[in-house]
mmCIF file of C-alpha atoms in Angstrom:
data_model
loop_
_atom_site.group_PDB
_atom_site.id
_atom_site.type_symbol
_atom_site.label_atom_id
_atom_site.label_comp_id
_atom_site.label_asym_id
_atom_site.label_seq_id
_atom_site.Cartn_x
_atom_site.Cartn_y
_atom_site.Cartn_z
ATOM 1 C CA MET O 1 -37.508 1.138 -8.195
ATOM 2 C CA GLN O 2 -33.978 1.727 -9.624
ATOM 3 C CA LEU O 3 -31.525 3.812 -7.300
ATOM 4 C CA ASN O 4 -29.172 5.678 -9.116
ATOM 5 C CA TRP O 5 -25.876 5.544 -7.231
ATOM 6 C CA PHE O 6 -24.132 7.865 -9.619
ATOM 7 C CA ARG O 7 -26.446 10.568 -8.700
ATOM 8 C CA PHE O 8 -24.614 10.913 -5.445
ATOM 9 C CA ALA O 9 -21.302 11.172 -7.273
ATOM 10 C CA ALA O 10 -22.113 14.751 -7.884
ATOM 11 C CA PRO O 11 -20.880 16.966 -4.761
ATOM 12 C CA ALA O 12 -24.017 18.971 -5.117
ATOM 13 C CA ASN O 13 -26.287 15.868 -4.422
ATOM 14 C CA PHE O 14 -24.177 14.379 -1.934
ATOM 15 C CA TYR O 15 -23.796 17.627 0.211
ATOM 16 C CA PRO O 16 -27.378 17.397 1.490
ATOM 17 C CA LEU O 17 -27.178 13.624 1.827
ATOM 18 C CA ALA O 18 -24.081 13.828 4.103
ATOM 19 C CA GLY O 19 -25.860 16.317 6.105
ATOM 20 C CA ARG O 20 -28.671 13.895 6.991
ATOM 21 C CA LEU O 21 -26.221 11.126 7.492
ATOM 22 C CA VAL O 22 -24.078 12.897 9.928
ATOM 23 C CA PRO O 23 -26.511 13.151 12.875
ATOM 24 C CA ILE O 24 -27.779 9.297 12.259
ATOM 25 C CA PHE O 25 -24.178 8.034 12.575
ATOM 26 C CA GLY O 26 -23.396 10.427 15.353
ATOM 27 C CA VAL O 27 -26.347 9.217 17.549
ATOM 28 C CA ILE O 28 -25.557 5.416 16.613
ATOM 29 C CA ALA O 29 -21.804 6.165 17.666
ATOM 30 C CA ALA O 30 -22.648 7.821 20.993
ATOM 31 C CA VAL O 31 -25.065 5.078 21.930
ATOM 32 C CA THR O 32 -22.820 2.178 21.145
ATOM 33 C CA VAL O 33 -19.792 3.714 22.657
ATOM 34 C CA LEU O 34 -21.638 4.488 25.803
ATOM 35 C CA ILE O 35 -22.861 0.784 25.959
ATOM 36 C CA GLY O 36 -19.299 -0.623 25.111
ATOM 37 C CA LEU O 37 -17.726 1.577 27.966
ATOM 38 C CA TYR O 38 -20.271 0.461 30.543
ATOM 39 C CA TRP O 39 -19.825 -3.131 29.420
ATOM 40 C CA GLY O 40 -16.144 -2.907 29.547
ATOM 41 C CA PHE O 41 -15.804 -1.329 32.887
ATOM 42 C CA PHE O 42 -18.646 -2.800 34.868
ATOM 43 C CA GLU O 43 -19.281 -6.309 33.405
ATOM 44 C CA THR O 44 -15.677 -7.415 33.000
ATOM 45 C CA PRO O 45 -13.358 -9.130 35.573
ATOM 46 C CA ASP O 46 -10.805 -6.981 37.304
ATOM 47 C CA ARG O 47 -7.804 -9.290 36.594
ATOM 48 C CA LEU O 48 -6.923 -11.723 33.879
ATOM 49 C CA GLY O 49 -5.266 -15.040 34.681
ATOM 50 C CA GLY O 50 -4.043 -17.581 32.163
ATOM 51 C CA THR O 51 -0.855 -17.326 30.142
ATOM 52 C CA ASN O 52 -1.015 -13.639 30.030
ATOM 53 C CA PRO O 53 -2.042 -12.212 33.428
ATOM 54 C CA GLN O 54 -3.049 -8.755 33.434
ATOM 55 C CA LYS O 55 -4.491 -6.300 36.109
ATOM 56 C CA GLU O 56 -6.982 -3.465 35.614
ATOM 57 C CA TYR O 57 -4.742 -1.888 33.107
ATOM 58 C CA TYR O 58 -5.956 -4.301 30.546
ATOM 59 C CA ARG O 59 -9.129 -2.236 30.225
ATOM 60 C CA ILE O 60 -7.197 -0.002 27.847
ATOM 61 C CA ILE O 61 -8.004 -2.721 25.283
ATOM 62 C CA PHE O 62 -11.401 -1.347 24.859
ATOM 63 C CA ILE O 63 -9.942 1.877 23.251
ATOM 64 C CA HIS O 64 -6.667 0.424 22.080
ATOM 65 C CA VAL O 65 -7.721 -2.295 19.882
ATOM 66 C CA PRO O 66 -10.729 -0.430 18.153
ATOM 67 C CA ALA O 67 -8.237 2.610 17.530
ATOM 68 C CA ALA O 68 -5.510 0.380 15.977
ATOM 69 C CA TRP O 69 -8.178 -1.641 13.842
ATOM 70 C CA LEU O 70 -9.546 1.653 12.668
ATOM 71 C CA SER O 71 -6.327 3.183 12.045
ATOM 72 C CA MET O 72 -5.621 0.389 9.497
ATOM 73 C CA TRP O 73 -9.179 0.065 8.132
ATOM 74 C CA LEU O 74 -9.534 3.973 7.428
ATOM 75 C CA TYR O 75 -6.075 3.784 5.701
ATOM 76 C CA VAL O 76 -7.479 1.206 3.353
ATOM 77 C CA VAL O 77 -10.665 3.300 2.829
ATOM 78 C CA LEU O 78 -8.546 6.468 2.133
ATOM 79 C CA ALA O 79 -6.267 4.302 -0.373
ATOM 80 C CA GLY O 80 -9.580 2.972 -1.751
ATOM 81 C CA TRP O 81 -11.074 6.427 -2.471
ATOM 82 C CA CYS O 82 -7.809 7.569 -3.997
ATOM 83 C CA ALA O 83 -7.803 4.506 -6.275
ATOM 84 C CA ILE O 84 -11.308 5.163 -7.375
ATOM 85 C CA GLY O 85 -10.335 8.806 -7.969
ATOM 86 C CA LEU O 86 -7.501 7.966 -10.009
ATOM 87 C CA VAL O 87 -9.160 5.543 -12.114
ATOM 88 C CA PHE O 88 -12.469 7.326 -12.607
ATOM 89 C CA ASN O 89 -11.257 10.739 -12.082
ATOM 90 C CA THR O 90 -14.328 11.588 -9.815
ATOM 91 C CA ARG O 91 -13.810 14.711 -7.704
ATOM 92 C CA LEU O 92 -15.931 13.401 -4.954
ATOM 93 C CA SER O 93 -13.717 10.237 -4.424
ATOM 94 C CA TYR O 94 -10.832 12.592 -3.665
ATOM 95 C CA MET O 95 -12.917 14.763 -1.299
ATOM 96 C CA MET O 96 -13.833 11.484 0.520
ATOM 97 C CA ALA O 97 -10.214 10.464 0.703
ATOM 98 C CA ASN O 98 -9.275 13.800 2.141
ATOM 99 C CA ALA O 99 -12.286 13.887 4.668
ATOM 100 C CA VAL O 100 -11.255 10.407 6.047
ATOM 101 C CA ALA O 101 -7.454 11.077 6.569
ATOM 102 C CA PRO O 102 -7.576 13.350 9.583
ATOM 103 C CA THR O 103 -9.884 10.893 11.573
ATOM 104 C CA GLY O 104 -7.459 7.975 10.583
ATOM 105 C CA ALA O 105 -4.440 9.849 11.626
ATOM 106 C CA LEU O 106 -6.374 10.808 14.972
ATOM 107 C CA PHE O 107 -7.111 6.969 15.582
ATOM 108 C CA THR O 108 -3.614 6.081 14.645
ATOM 109 C CA PHE O 109 -2.205 8.453 17.333
ATOM 110 C CA LEU O 110 -4.721 7.087 19.723
ATOM 111 C CA ALA O 111 -3.439 3.525 19.041
ATOM 112 C CA LEU O 112 0.031 4.560 19.658
ATOM 113 C CA TRP O 113 -0.659 6.622 22.818
ATOM 114 C CA THR O 114 -3.039 3.959 24.590
ATOM 115 C CA GLY O 115 -0.544 1.335 23.540
ATOM 116 C CA ALA O 116 2.331 3.174 25.211
ATOM 117 C CA LEU O 117 0.170 3.534 28.306
ATOM 118 C CA TRP O 118 -0.545 -0.157 28.199
ATOM 119 C CA GLY O 119 3.029 -1.218 27.540
ATOM 120 C CA ARG O 120 4.312 0.633 30.587
ATOM 121 C CA PRO O 121 2.612 -1.391 33.234
ATOM 122 C CA SER O 122 2.540 -4.764 31.325
ATOM 123 C CA TRP O 123 5.946 -4.687 29.453
ATOM 124 C CA GLY O 124 7.695 -2.100 31.684
ATOM 125 C CA THR O 125 8.270 0.400 28.878
ATOM 126 C CA TYR O 126 6.389 3.214 27.101
ATOM 127 C CA TRP O 127 8.129 2.585 23.725
ATOM 128 C CA ASP O 128 10.082 -0.140 22.093
ATOM 129 C CA TRP O 129 11.152 -0.473 18.399
ATOM 130 C CA ASP O 130 9.074 -3.540 18.299
ATOM 131 C CA PRO O 131 7.993 -4.480 14.521
ATOM 132 C CA ARG O 132 4.240 -3.638 15.296
ATOM 133 C CA LEU O 133 4.944 -0.365 17.249
ATOM 134 C CA THR O 134 7.338 0.764 14.570
ATOM 135 C CA SER O 135 5.098 -0.075 11.542
ATOM 136 C CA GLU O 136 2.025 1.567 13.202
ATOM 137 C CA LEU O 137 4.198 4.801 13.697
ATOM 138 C CA ILE O 138 5.114 4.613 10.075
ATOM 139 C CA LEU O 139 1.270 4.363 9.284
ATOM 140 C CA PHE O 140 0.933 7.632 11.425
ATOM 141 C CA PHE O 141 3.640 9.347 9.419
ATOM 142 C CA LEU O 142 1.968 8.113 6.140
ATOM 143 C CA TYR O 143 -1.236 9.821 7.208
ATOM 144 C CA ILE O 144 0.591 12.983 7.990
ATOM 145 C CA GLY O 145 2.544 12.874 4.741
ATOM 146 C CA TYR O 146 -0.733 12.455 2.647
ATOM 147 C CA LEU O 147 -2.135 15.395 4.388
ATOM 148 C CA ALA O 148 1.018 17.524 4.181
ATOM 149 C CA LEU O 149 1.409 16.702 0.526
ATOM 150 C CA HIS O 150 -2.106 17.719 -0.322
ATOM 151 C CA SER O 151 -1.917 20.908 1.360
ATOM 152 C CA ALA O 152 1.402 21.680 0.106
ATOM 153 C CA ILE O 153 0.051 21.770 -3.697
ATOM 154 C CA ASP O 154 -2.059 24.792 -4.368
ATOM 155 C CA ASP O 155 -4.137 23.164 -7.396
ATOM 156 C CA ALA O 156 -6.714 21.214 -5.824
ATOM 157 C CA ARG O 157 -6.833 18.493 -8.591
ATOM 158 C CA ARG O 158 -3.037 18.161 -8.813
ATOM 159 C CA ALA O 159 -2.957 17.883 -5.052
ATOM 160 C CA ASP O 160 -5.373 15.168 -5.256
ATOM 161 C CA LYS O 161 -3.546 13.042 -7.785
ATOM 162 C CA ALA O 162 -0.164 13.488 -6.215
ATOM 163 C CA ALA O 163 -1.538 12.695 -2.549
ATOM 164 C CA ALA O 164 -3.556 9.957 -3.955
ATOM 165 C CA LEU O 165 -0.300 8.293 -5.374
ATOM 166 C CA LEU O 166 1.443 8.724 -2.094
ATOM 167 C CA ALA O 167 -1.520 7.071 -0.244
ATOM 168 C CA LEU O 168 -1.329 4.086 -2.715
ATOM 169 C CA VAL O 169 2.200 3.506 -2.187
ATOM 170 C CA GLY O 170 1.779 3.863 1.510
ATOM 171 C CA LEU O 171 -0.792 1.075 1.317
ATOM 172 C CA VAL O 172 2.127 -1.482 1.679
ATOM 173 C CA CYS O 173 2.366 -0.560 5.499
ATOM 174 C CA VAL O 174 -1.121 -2.056 6.206
ATOM 175 C CA PRO O 175 -0.233 -5.684 5.774
ATOM 176 C CA VAL O 176 3.100 -5.120 7.336
ATOM 177 C CA ILE O 177 1.377 -4.027 10.485
ATOM 178 C CA TYR O 178 -1.054 -6.864 10.356
ATOM 179 C CA TRP O 179 1.668 -9.618 10.064
ATOM 180 C CA SER O 180 4.260 -7.647 12.001
ATOM 181 C CA ILE O 181 3.586 -10.053 15.151
ATOM 182 C CA ASN O 182 4.287 -13.291 13.087
ATOM 183 C CA CYS O 183 7.602 -14.598 14.390
ATOM 184 C CA PRO O 184 7.970 -18.270 13.313
ATOM 185 C CA ASP O 185 11.001 -18.787 15.577
ATOM 186 C CA PRO O 186 11.352 -17.059 18.875
ATOM 187 C CA ASN O 187 15.033 -17.584 18.829
ATOM 188 C CA GLN O 188 15.501 -15.891 15.523
ATOM 189 C CA CYS O 189 13.335 -12.772 16.232
ATOM 190 C CA ALA O 190 11.248 -11.314 19.039
ATOM 191 C CA ALA O 191 7.993 -9.387 19.065
ATOM 192 C CA LEU O 192 6.968 -7.696 22.158
ATOM 193 C CA HIS O 193 3.427 -7.185 21.032
ATOM 194 C CA GLN O 194 1.136 -10.015 21.789
ATOM 195 C CA ARG O 195 -0.817 -11.923 19.167
ATOM 196 C CA SER O 196 -4.318 -11.078 19.167
ATOM 197 C CA SER O 197 -6.409 -14.336 19.840
ATOM 198 C CA LEU O 198 -10.164 -13.379 19.678
ATOM 199 C CA THR O 199 -11.259 -16.989 20.310
ATOM 200 C CA GLN O 200 -9.512 -17.317 23.404
ATOM 201 C CA MET O 201 -10.931 -14.031 25.038
ATOM 202 C CA GLU O 202 -13.360 -13.923 27.839
ATOM 203 C CA PRO O 203 -16.741 -13.309 26.295
ATOM 204 C CA ASN O 204 -17.602 -10.154 28.033
ATOM 205 C CA ILE O 205 -14.397 -8.455 27.040
ATOM 206 C CA LEU O 206 -14.585 -9.562 23.360
ATOM 207 C CA SER O 207 -18.253 -8.203 23.338
ATOM 208 C CA ALA O 208 -17.270 -4.875 24.927
ATOM 209 C CA MET O 209 -14.367 -4.646 22.576
ATOM 210 C CA LEU O 210 -16.316 -5.348 19.507
ATOM 211 C CA THR O 211 -19.050 -2.807 20.520
ATOM 212 C CA MET O 212 -16.576 -0.024 21.038
ATOM 213 C CA THR O 213 -15.187 -0.879 17.613
ATOM 214 C CA PHE O 214 -18.558 -0.589 16.037
ATOM 215 C CA GLY O 215 -19.369 2.576 17.788
ATOM 216 C CA LEU O 216 -15.923 4.391 16.852
ATOM 217 C CA TRP O 217 -16.442 3.132 13.395
ATOM 218 C CA MET O 218 -19.775 4.877 13.338
ATOM 219 C CA TYR O 219 -18.038 7.798 14.838
ATOM 220 C CA SER O 220 -15.487 7.845 11.895
ATOM 221 C CA PHE O 221 -18.499 7.945 9.364
ATOM 222 C CA ALA O 222 -20.030 10.916 11.149
ATOM 223 C CA SER O 223 -16.845 12.874 11.383
ATOM 224 C CA ALA O 224 -15.799 11.928 7.723
ATOM 225 C CA PHE O 225 -19.094 13.045 6.357
ATOM 226 C CA ALA O 226 -19.124 16.299 8.462
ATOM 227 C CA ARG O 227 -15.638 17.009 7.201
ATOM 228 C CA LEU O 228 -16.638 16.050 3.708
ATOM 229 C CA ARG O 229 -19.474 18.742 3.770
ATOM 230 C CA GLY O 230 -16.929 21.469 4.525
ATOM 231 C CA ILE O 231 -14.464 20.303 1.723
ATOM 232 C CA ILE O 232 -17.277 20.248 -0.708
ATOM 233 C CA LEU O 233 -18.347 23.662 0.158
ATOM 234 C CA GLU O 234 -14.747 25.091 0.037
ATOM 235 C CA ARG O 235 -14.152 23.385 -3.381
ATOM 236 C CA GLU O 236 -17.462 24.365 -4.901
ATOM 237 C CA ALA O 237 -17.522 27.796 -3.531
ATOM 238 C CA GLU O 238 -17.769 29.445 -7.036
ATOM 239 C CA SER O 239 -20.660 27.178 -8.069
ATOM 240 C CA THR O 240 -24.193 28.326 -8.357
ATOM 241 C CA TRP O 241 -25.614 25.798 -5.920
ATOM 242 C CA VAL O 242 -23.315 26.692 -3.217
ATOM 243 C CA GLN O 243 -23.863 30.355 -3.569
ATOM 244 C CA GLU O 244 -27.689 29.820 -3.557
ATOM 245 C CA LEU O 245 -27.491 27.591 -0.528
ATOM 246 C CA VAL O 246 -25.320 29.881 1.446
ATOM 247 C CA ALA O 247 -27.235 33.371 0.792
ATOM 248 C CA PRO O 248 -30.301 32.994 -1.021
ATOM 249 C CA ALA O 249 -31.859 35.824 0.870
ATOM 250 C CA SER O 250 -29.285 38.270 0.103
ATOM 251 C CA ARG O 251 -29.127 37.489 -3.543
ATOM 252 C CA GLU O 252 -32.902 38.021 -3.789
ATOM 253 C CA ALA O 253 -32.955 41.240 -1.677
ATOM 254 C CA ILE O 254 -30.306 43.018 -3.845
ATOM 255 C CA ARG O 255 -32.054 42.122 -7.017
ATOM 256 C CA MET D 1 -16.885 4.839 43.266
ATOM 257 C CA THR D 2 -13.266 5.688 44.574
ATOM 258 C CA GLU D 3 -12.508 2.093 43.746
ATOM 259 C CA PHE D 4 -13.836 2.628 40.322
ATOM 260 C CA PHE D 5 -11.556 5.564 39.721
ATOM 261 C CA ALA D 6 -8.513 3.981 41.276
ATOM 262 C CA GLN D 7 -8.712 1.110 38.968
ATOM 263 C CA GLY D 8 -6.516 -1.054 41.050
ATOM 264 C CA GLY D 9 -3.723 1.471 41.233
ATOM 265 C CA TYR D 10 -3.561 1.801 37.473
ATOM 266 C CA ALA D 11 -5.649 5.046 37.252
ATOM 267 C CA PHE D 12 -2.838 6.951 35.592
ATOM 268 C CA TYR D 13 -2.523 4.295 32.721
ATOM 269 C CA VAL D 14 -6.349 3.612 32.301
ATOM 270 C CA TRP D 15 -7.389 7.227 32.724
ATOM 271 C CA GLY D 16 -4.524 8.587 30.603
ATOM 272 C CA ALA D 17 -5.569 6.416 27.654
ATOM 273 C CA TYR D 18 -9.293 7.058 27.846
ATOM 274 C CA GLY D 19 -8.651 10.848 28.676
ATOM 275 C CA MET D 20 -6.655 11.294 25.572
ATOM 276 C CA ALA D 21 -9.469 9.626 23.450
ATOM 277 C CA LEU D 22 -12.079 11.833 24.912
ATOM 278 C CA LEU D 23 -9.933 14.934 24.413
ATOM 279 C CA LEU D 24 -8.922 14.237 20.967
ATOM 280 C CA LEU D 25 -12.651 13.264 19.856
ATOM 281 C CA ALA D 26 -14.109 16.423 21.575
ATOM 282 C CA LEU D 27 -11.540 18.462 19.786
ATOM 283 C CA GLU D 28 -12.184 16.912 16.370
ATOM 284 C CA ILE D 29 -16.007 17.529 16.887
ATOM 285 C CA VAL D 30 -15.423 21.033 17.963
ATOM 286 C CA SER D 31 -13.079 21.819 15.206
ATOM 287 C CA LEU D 32 -15.564 20.299 12.672
ATOM 288 C CA VAL D 33 -18.499 22.459 13.935
ATOM 289 C CA ARG D 34 -16.384 25.579 13.922
ATOM 290 C CA ARG D 35 -15.002 24.950 10.455
ATOM 291 C CA GLN D 36 -18.414 24.420 9.032
ATOM 292 C CA ARG D 37 -19.468 27.684 10.359
ATOM 293 C CA THR D 38 -16.440 29.473 9.322
ATOM 294 C CA ILE D 39 -16.813 28.350 5.586
ATOM 295 C CA LEU D 40 -20.318 29.185 5.460
ATOM 296 C CA ALA D 41 -19.732 32.636 6.749
ATOM 297 C CA ARG D 42 -16.761 33.196 4.359
ATOM 298 C CA ILE D 43 -18.869 32.245 1.299
ATOM 299 C CA GLY D 44 -21.861 34.203 2.541
ATOM 300 C CA ARG D 45 -19.636 37.382 2.880
ATOM 301 C CA LEU D 46 -18.383 36.829 -0.773
ATOM 302 C CA VAL D 47 -21.753 36.278 -2.269
ATOM 303 C CA ARG D 48 -23.175 39.318 -0.535
ATOM 304 C CA MET D 49 -20.047 41.467 -1.651
ATOM 305 C CA ARG D 50 -20.469 40.470 -5.165
ATOM 306 C CA ALA D 51 -24.250 41.030 -5.035
ATOM 307 C CA ARG D 52 -23.647 44.635 -3.962
ATOM 308 C CA GLY D 53 -21.534 44.897 -7.140
ATOM 309 C CA GLY D 54 -18.235 44.894 -5.329
ATOM 310 C CA GLU D 55 -14.948 43.392 -6.325
ATOM 311 C CA GLN D 56 -15.549 40.719 -9.219
#
């Protein structure tokens, strides 16, 4: 059987598919997040020893790291849909980008917020102009800038293109965040933020963190598809299929 | 149970982080559901109005 992927590039065909996907991703997200939280809070040690001793507050890791990863990953997804939109001029790609952006901004804010609450007990400060913290803050402003620029332009297709360009330029921020903790010589520069060393983590902590990441990633799918449905309806409001879908009975009754 | 909520004296930081996460995700879900309803209602009104031969 040949599956025609381009069929779903049409908003009219993707709308019902997205409607079926939202509850599936939502249920997977809810179950994995609950497992991840249980694992993280009840199956992990209260204190960490080693070179980086931490007390109970390290449990912020189970929301902080997934939120930070997703903030970067969702920006890559956003820029990816923008690039596809600019190259192929497909309406649905821009709508996807638009649907992902608020969730990405949410996770960026969460990464900053949870990082501040983790920084206070471990570094003694909520905020510092550390390279990683600063570049993550810029990423948050990029999301806001993308959304603001899009809503500032009345014509939807021009808004799509202008905002897509901004999103693509802003993509430089993602590798900056990723490598912002690399400091070859501690005498020349200092980074407050710890390096992530997945291989040295306690297995239960690592598993709980990865479970939470997967759960919140699935949540991102659910929320992006739910938002996409609204965007499709708004933009296609004048089309026959939307009007038939919204009020089939009243059309028949009047006729 | 109290011990669990105390988180070794770091309750403010731990629950402050998870509380904000819960709040924002809940707000996003509620706003998505309400937005979908609003959009459907608005387009529905428009369609019915036109079907009655109202403003074109």
